[in-house]
Amino acid sequence: MTTTETSKTLALTGGVGGAKLCLGLAQVLPASELDILVNTADDFEHLGLPIWPDIDTLLYTLSGRANQTLGWGLEGESWNCMESLESLGGETWFRLGDRDLATHLWRAEAQRQGRGAADIVAALAQQMDIAVGIYPMSDDQVRTIVRCDEGNLPFQHYFVRRQCEPPVTGFSFEGITSARGNASVLRQLKAGDYGRIVVSPSNPYVSIDPILQVPGVWTALRDSAAPVVFVSPIVSGLAIKGPAAKMMRELDVPVTALGVAEHYRRRYPGLVDYFVIDESDATLAPEIEQLGMRAVVAPTVMKNQQQKESLARYCLALEPL
Amino acid sequence: MTTTETSKTLALTGGVGGAKLCLGLAQVLPASELDILVNTADDFEHLGLPIWPDIDTLLYTLSGRANQTLGWGLEGESWNCMESLESLGGETWFRLGDRDLATHLWRAEAQRQGRGAADIVAALAQQMDIAVGIYPMSDDQVRTIVRCDEGNLPFQHYFVRRQCEPPVTGFSFEGITSARGNASVLRQLKAGDYGRIVVSPSNPYVSIDPILQVPGVWTALRDSAAPVVFVSPIVSGLAIKGPAAKMMRELDVPVTALGVAEHYRRRYPGLVDYFVIDESDATLAPEIEQLGMRAVVAPTVMKNQQQKESLARYCLALEPL
């Protein structure tokens, strides 16, 4: 595919880990040159409110208001509503901070006005002074179901209520076969507007897979002339954050960057151009290359702003193959 | 009507002023001997949540958690959600505190489970350790519409958003003709279980009228053997709280206790047995008596707990006519 304008970058992301790399990308790129496609399959309705965890994590991170101590939610948050709800015997297993609640109330109102997810996300981003493009993977409802020994669990029940405790046997995404991918991102992908595609080190099973499995998305990424760069969420056999390593173990997948690369190769043949692994996993590079992708060794652990920007620059520097 | 058990008291109430007298009644009566029938016509849906101002004012007052400084809402309230909602450009004209929000979220959840108003109020009262009986006037939706020169306004838009500014020409209560009165209170009224009926000094037009106009309510009160005691909300030509005096002026009704008594006499003939007026209005007593009711002069201004209890005792001491 010929590209007329390839200065833009498209990033795919899920939760907290992915948002870190997105923040790095947002710091090193002009705002108009970064679009981010976000997982919405772990959205759910709680207390009658639309909770969109990955969207909000990204919004709060990019607007500089993410709670650094908790690792989720808003800085300077208070919990008076939850405390009172608890005294009324209400459901408080999913902690909604007082300030965070405003986002959900605002979104619920926007939904009642008939606004779609992309429109709502764009409005929230604007209110939070975020200039990069943030796009939910679909305006249609997709819901991750975690298959466990004990039965199927909606994602947030597995993730928050059960603290990822039940062993998993697989995942499914309700509604995905009929979900329409974000029109703007698909159009730009097909028009060759993206010169770089970066897949954040988010959970492969519950953050990245849902985005890629929205009909038309992964093939459009594969068919793009842009280099498709995946960053491994597994470093030295551990997930930096979240249940990815535990899930891999339970699924009998080797808990290594190689295991992740194999997952993506098997599920999305021909998609991955570059697979970025941490320096501590450098010895895995030859096996990863045997999967038909370029292994890139870089410092992938992002503990501070400089490391986020540095990893972002690393990903952006990779040339089309 | 003969009564077999007449130890119970039924109070009718609306907002803040009424709740004061109810608190007095609750202090001087055993909990099992007080039922309170509450206006729900100023309930509304806001931000997708069911807001029941008079119910909550009573719950918060009787549980000792009413905000004394503001005169509404909860003690020790915080406003972080509203502050964040404002920064998102959301609707914040109706201020919902962080702790107060929990009540609305809990109630919304209960409604989604199909629970009716009476059931929900009883559950909230129980969670707040309130032992007196609190009953919404109806489980059916009734909505006060304020007729103004500039058109019809839903009550809270008139009351809060417009700060009672538009001159009123009248009131209507959407849904009232088909609303069913609270079954428990109507049954007890008909069984003669109430030995005393006290109508709080709430706004006649928007607090007491809706309760009385629920089909079957005012006639059941009238037909009860119990003395029906009304307390004037107008003292020395002023409303202690709220827009009652302003409304009377705009409706060309004399802004006096007599004006209130005439309103009730005209609208509900034979209902009022005793009309309690403040000592400062003692000269109005003869004219009030000419309306066919007993005028009772008492200190009706309730600035402290002792005054609330004292007025409660005064009302309870009046004998059947």
mmCIF file of N, CA, C and O in Angstrom, chain A residues 173-211:
data_model
loop_
_atom_site.group_PDB
_atom_site.id
_atom_site.type_symbol
_atom_site.label_atom_id
_atom_site.label_comp_id
_atom_site.label_asym_id
_atom_site.label_seq_id
_atom_site.Cartn_x
_atom_site.Cartn_y
_atom_site.Cartn_z
ATOM 1 N N PHE A 173 -15.345 -13.065 24.123
ATOM 2 C CA PHE A 173 -15.713 -11.653 24.050
ATOM 3 C C PHE A 173 -17.122 -11.544 23.488
ATOM 4 O O PHE A 173 -17.322 -11.552 22.278
ATOM 5 N N GLU A 174 -18.068 -11.441 24.395
ATOM 6 C CA GLU A 174 -19.469 -11.358 23.984
ATOM 7 C C GLU A 174 -19.703 -10.159 23.082
ATOM 8 O O GLU A 174 -19.328 -9.034 23.431
ATOM 9 N N GLY A 175 -20.328 -10.410 21.973
ATOM 10 C CA GLY A 175 -20.703 -9.300 21.090
ATOM 11 C C GLY A 175 -19.658 -8.953 20.060
ATOM 12 O O GLY A 175 -19.870 -8.080 19.215
ATOM 13 N N ILE A 176 -18.493 -9.625 20.122
ATOM 14 C CA ILE A 176 -17.398 -9.148 19.270
ATOM 15 C C ILE A 176 -17.630 -9.425 17.793
ATOM 16 O O ILE A 176 -17.194 -8.631 16.942
ATOM 17 N N THR A 177 -18.326 -10.511 17.482
ATOM 18 C CA THR A 177 -18.454 -10.832 16.045
ATOM 19 C C THR A 177 -19.300 -9.794 15.309
ATOM 20 O O THR A 177 -19.133 -9.599 14.109
ATOM 21 N N SER A 178 -20.172 -9.124 16.044
ATOM 22 C CA SER A 178 -20.996 -8.112 15.370
ATOM 23 C C SER A 178 -20.547 -6.686 15.686
ATOM 24 O O SER A 178 -21.180 -5.716 15.267
ATOM 25 N N ALA A 179 -19.445 -6.549 16.433
ATOM 26 C CA ALA A 179 -18.969 -5.205 16.787
ATOM 27 C C ALA A 179 -18.319 -4.546 15.570
ATOM 28 O O ALA A 179 -17.570 -5.190 14.833
ATOM 29 N N ARG A 180 -18.603 -3.281 15.404
ATOM 30 C CA ARG A 180 -17.961 -2.536 14.321
ATOM 31 C C ARG A 180 -16.774 -1.776 14.887
ATOM 32 O O ARG A 180 -16.911 -1.065 15.895
ATOM 33 N N GLY A 181 -15.635 -1.927 14.263
ATOM 34 C CA GLY A 181 -14.441 -1.240 14.746
ATOM 35 C C GLY A 181 -14.587 0.270 14.629
ATOM 36 O O GLY A 181 -15.407 0.775 13.861
ATOM 37 N N ASN A 182 -13.769 0.971 15.397
ATOM 38 C CA ASN A 182 -13.838 2.432 15.347
ATOM 39 C C ASN A 182 -13.621 2.926 13.911
ATOM 40 O O ASN A 182 -12.593 2.654 13.286
ATOM 41 N N ALA A 183 -14.593 3.654 13.411
ATOM 42 C CA ALA A 183 -14.602 4.017 11.992
ATOM 43 C C ALA A 183 -13.420 4.906 11.626
ATOM 44 O O ALA A 183 -12.797 4.723 10.574
ATOM 45 N N SER A 184 -13.087 5.835 12.505
ATOM 46 C CA SER A 184 -12.015 6.777 12.193
ATOM 47 C C SER A 184 -10.675 6.055 12.080
ATOM 48 O O SER A 184 -9.900 6.284 11.145
ATOM 49 N N VAL A 185 -10.405 5.188 13.036
ATOM 50 C CA VAL A 185 -9.126 4.470 13.019
ATOM 51 C C VAL A 185 -9.060 3.513 11.824
ATOM 52 O O VAL A 185 -8.038 3.440 11.129
ATOM 53 N N LEU A 186 -10.144 2.799 11.543
ATOM 54 C CA LEU A 186 -10.141 1.871 10.410
ATOM 55 C C LEU A 186 -9.956 2.633 9.092
ATOM 56 O O LEU A 186 -9.218 2.185 8.208
ATOM 57 N N ARG A 187 -10.605 3.762 8.990
ATOM 58 C CA ARG A 187 -10.484 4.558 7.764
ATOM 59 C C ARG A 187 -9.045 5.030 7.579
ATOM 60 O O ARG A 187 -8.463 4.903 6.500
ATOM 61 N N GLN A 188 -8.451 5.517 8.661
ATOM 62 C CA GLN A 188 -7.072 6.011 8.569
ATOM 63 C C GLN A 188 -6.090 4.871 8.317
ATOM 64 O O GLN A 188 -5.091 5.054 7.617
ATOM 65 N N LEU A 189 -6.391 3.716 8.918
ATOM 66 C CA LEU A 189 -5.530 2.555 8.663
ATOM 67 C C LEU A 189 -5.549 2.220 7.176
ATOM 68 O O LEU A 189 -4.508 2.014 6.555
ATOM 69 N N LYS A 190 -6.770 2.165 6.627
ATOM 70 C CA LYS A 190 -6.903 1.786 5.215
ATOM 71 C C LYS A 190 -6.335 2.853 4.293
ATOM 72 O O LYS A 190 -5.840 2.549 3.214
ATOM 73 N N ALA A 191 -6.382 4.108 4.736
ATOM 74 C CA ALA A 191 -5.841 5.191 3.921
ATOM 75 C C ALA A 191 -4.323 5.296 4.059
ATOM 76 O O ALA A 191 -3.692 6.114 3.388
ATOM 77 N N GLY A 192 -3.737 4.463 4.919
ATOM 78 C CA GLY A 192 -2.293 4.516 5.108
ATOM 79 C C GLY A 192 -1.838 5.741 5.867
ATOM 80 O O GLY A 192 -0.700 6.197 5.723
ATOM 81 N N ASP A 193 -2.705 6.288 6.691
ATOM 82 C CA ASP A 193 -2.345 7.499 7.436
ATOM 83 C C ASP A 193 -1.379 7.230 8.583
ATOM 84 O O ASP A 193 -0.746 8.154 9.086
ATOM 85 N N TYR A 194 -1.324 5.982 9.027
ATOM 86 C CA TYR A 194 -0.445 5.674 10.165
ATOM 87 C C TYR A 194 0.900 5.161 9.662
ATOM 88 O O TYR A 194 0.967 4.198 8.908
ATOM 89 N N GLY A 195 1.950 5.832 10.093
ATOM 90 C CA GLY A 195 3.294 5.423 9.707
ATOM 91 C C GLY A 195 3.911 4.470 10.714
ATOM 92 O O GLY A 195 4.923 3.825 10.434
ATOM 93 N N ARG A 196 3.298 4.396 11.894
ATOM 94 C CA ARG A 196 3.807 3.510 12.937
ATOM 95 C C ARG A 196 2.633 2.961 13.740
ATOM 96 O O ARG A 196 1.691 3.690 14.032
ATOM 97 N N ILE A 197 2.753 1.702 14.088
ATOM 98 C CA ILE A 197 1.722 1.085 14.932
ATOM 99 C C ILE A 197 2.417 0.452 16.123
ATOM 100 O O ILE A 197 3.342 -0.363 15.957
ATOM 101 N N VAL A 198 2.016 0.844 17.308
ATOM 102 C CA VAL A 198 2.658 0.361 18.529
ATOM 103 C C VAL A 198 1.602 -0.312 19.410
ATOM 104 O O VAL A 198 0.588 0.300 19.738
ATOM 105 N N VAL A 199 1.860 -1.570 19.753
ATOM 106 C CA VAL A 199 0.938 -2.271 20.645
ATOM 107 C C VAL A 199 1.562 -2.301 22.037
ATOM 108 O O VAL A 199 2.637 -2.869 22.243
ATOM 109 N N SER A 200 0.886 -1.674 22.971
ATOM 110 C CA SER A 200 1.407 -1.495 24.326
ATOM 111 C C SER A 200 1.583 -2.830 25.042
ATOM 112 O O SER A 200 0.974 -3.826 24.665
ATOM 113 N N PRO A 201 2.403 -2.826 26.083
ATOM 114 C CA PRO A 201 2.604 -4.057 26.855
ATOM 115 C C PRO A 201 1.423 -4.346 27.779
ATOM 116 O O PRO A 201 1.596 -4.513 28.984
ATOM 117 N N SER A 202 0.238 -4.377 27.204
ATOM 118 C CA SER A 202 -0.955 -4.698 27.988
ATOM 119 C C SER A 202 -1.192 -6.197 27.960
ATOM 120 O O SER A 202 -0.556 -6.929 27.193
ATOM 121 N N ASN A 203 -2.124 -6.639 28.763
ATOM 122 C CA ASN A 203 -2.440 -8.067 28.851
ATOM 123 C C ASN A 203 -2.879 -8.603 27.485
ATOM 124 O O ASN A 203 -3.823 -8.090 26.898
ATOM 125 N N PRO A 204 -2.195 -9.634 26.970
ATOM 126 C CA PRO A 204 -2.544 -10.123 25.622
ATOM 127 C C PRO A 204 -3.967 -10.657 25.547
ATOM 128 O O PRO A 204 -4.652 -10.446 24.542
ATOM 129 N N TYR A 205 -4.406 -11.336 26.595
ATOM 130 C CA TYR A 205 -5.688 -12.052 26.538
ATOM 131 C C TYR A 205 -6.897 -11.145 26.719
ATOM 132 O O TYR A 205 -7.925 -11.340 26.082
ATOM 133 N N VAL A 206 -6.781 -10.193 27.639
ATOM 134 C CA VAL A 206 -7.976 -9.427 27.998
ATOM 135 C C VAL A 206 -7.880 -7.942 27.631
ATOM 136 O O VAL A 206 -8.862 -7.220 27.787
ATOM 137 N N SER A 207 -6.704 -7.514 27.154
ATOM 138 C CA SER A 207 -6.606 -6.106 26.728
ATOM 139 C C SER A 207 -6.397 -6.000 25.216
ATOM 140 O O SER A 207 -7.088 -5.247 24.538
ATOM 141 N N ILE A 208 -5.414 -6.744 24.711
ATOM 142 C CA ILE A 208 -5.063 -6.595 23.293
ATOM 143 C C ILE A 208 -5.918 -7.495 22.402
ATOM 144 O O ILE A 208 -6.399 -7.059 21.348
ATOM 145 N N ASP A 209 -6.116 -8.758 22.804
ATOM 146 C CA ASP A 209 -6.941 -9.658 21.977
ATOM 147 C C ASP A 209 -8.304 -9.060 21.621
ATOM 148 O O ASP A 209 -8.715 -9.137 20.453
ATOM 149 N N PRO A 210 -9.022 -8.486 22.585
ATOM 150 C CA PRO A 210 -10.337 -7.940 22.199
ATOM 151 C C PRO A 210 -10.233 -6.871 21.115
ATOM 152 O O PRO A 210 -11.033 -6.851 20.185
ATOM 153 N N ILE A 211 -9.229 -6.008 21.215
ATOM 154 C CA ILE A 211 -9.093 -4.964 20.182
ATOM 155 C C ILE A 211 -8.824 -5.615 18.831
ATOM 156 O O ILE A 211 -9.457 -5.284 17.820
#
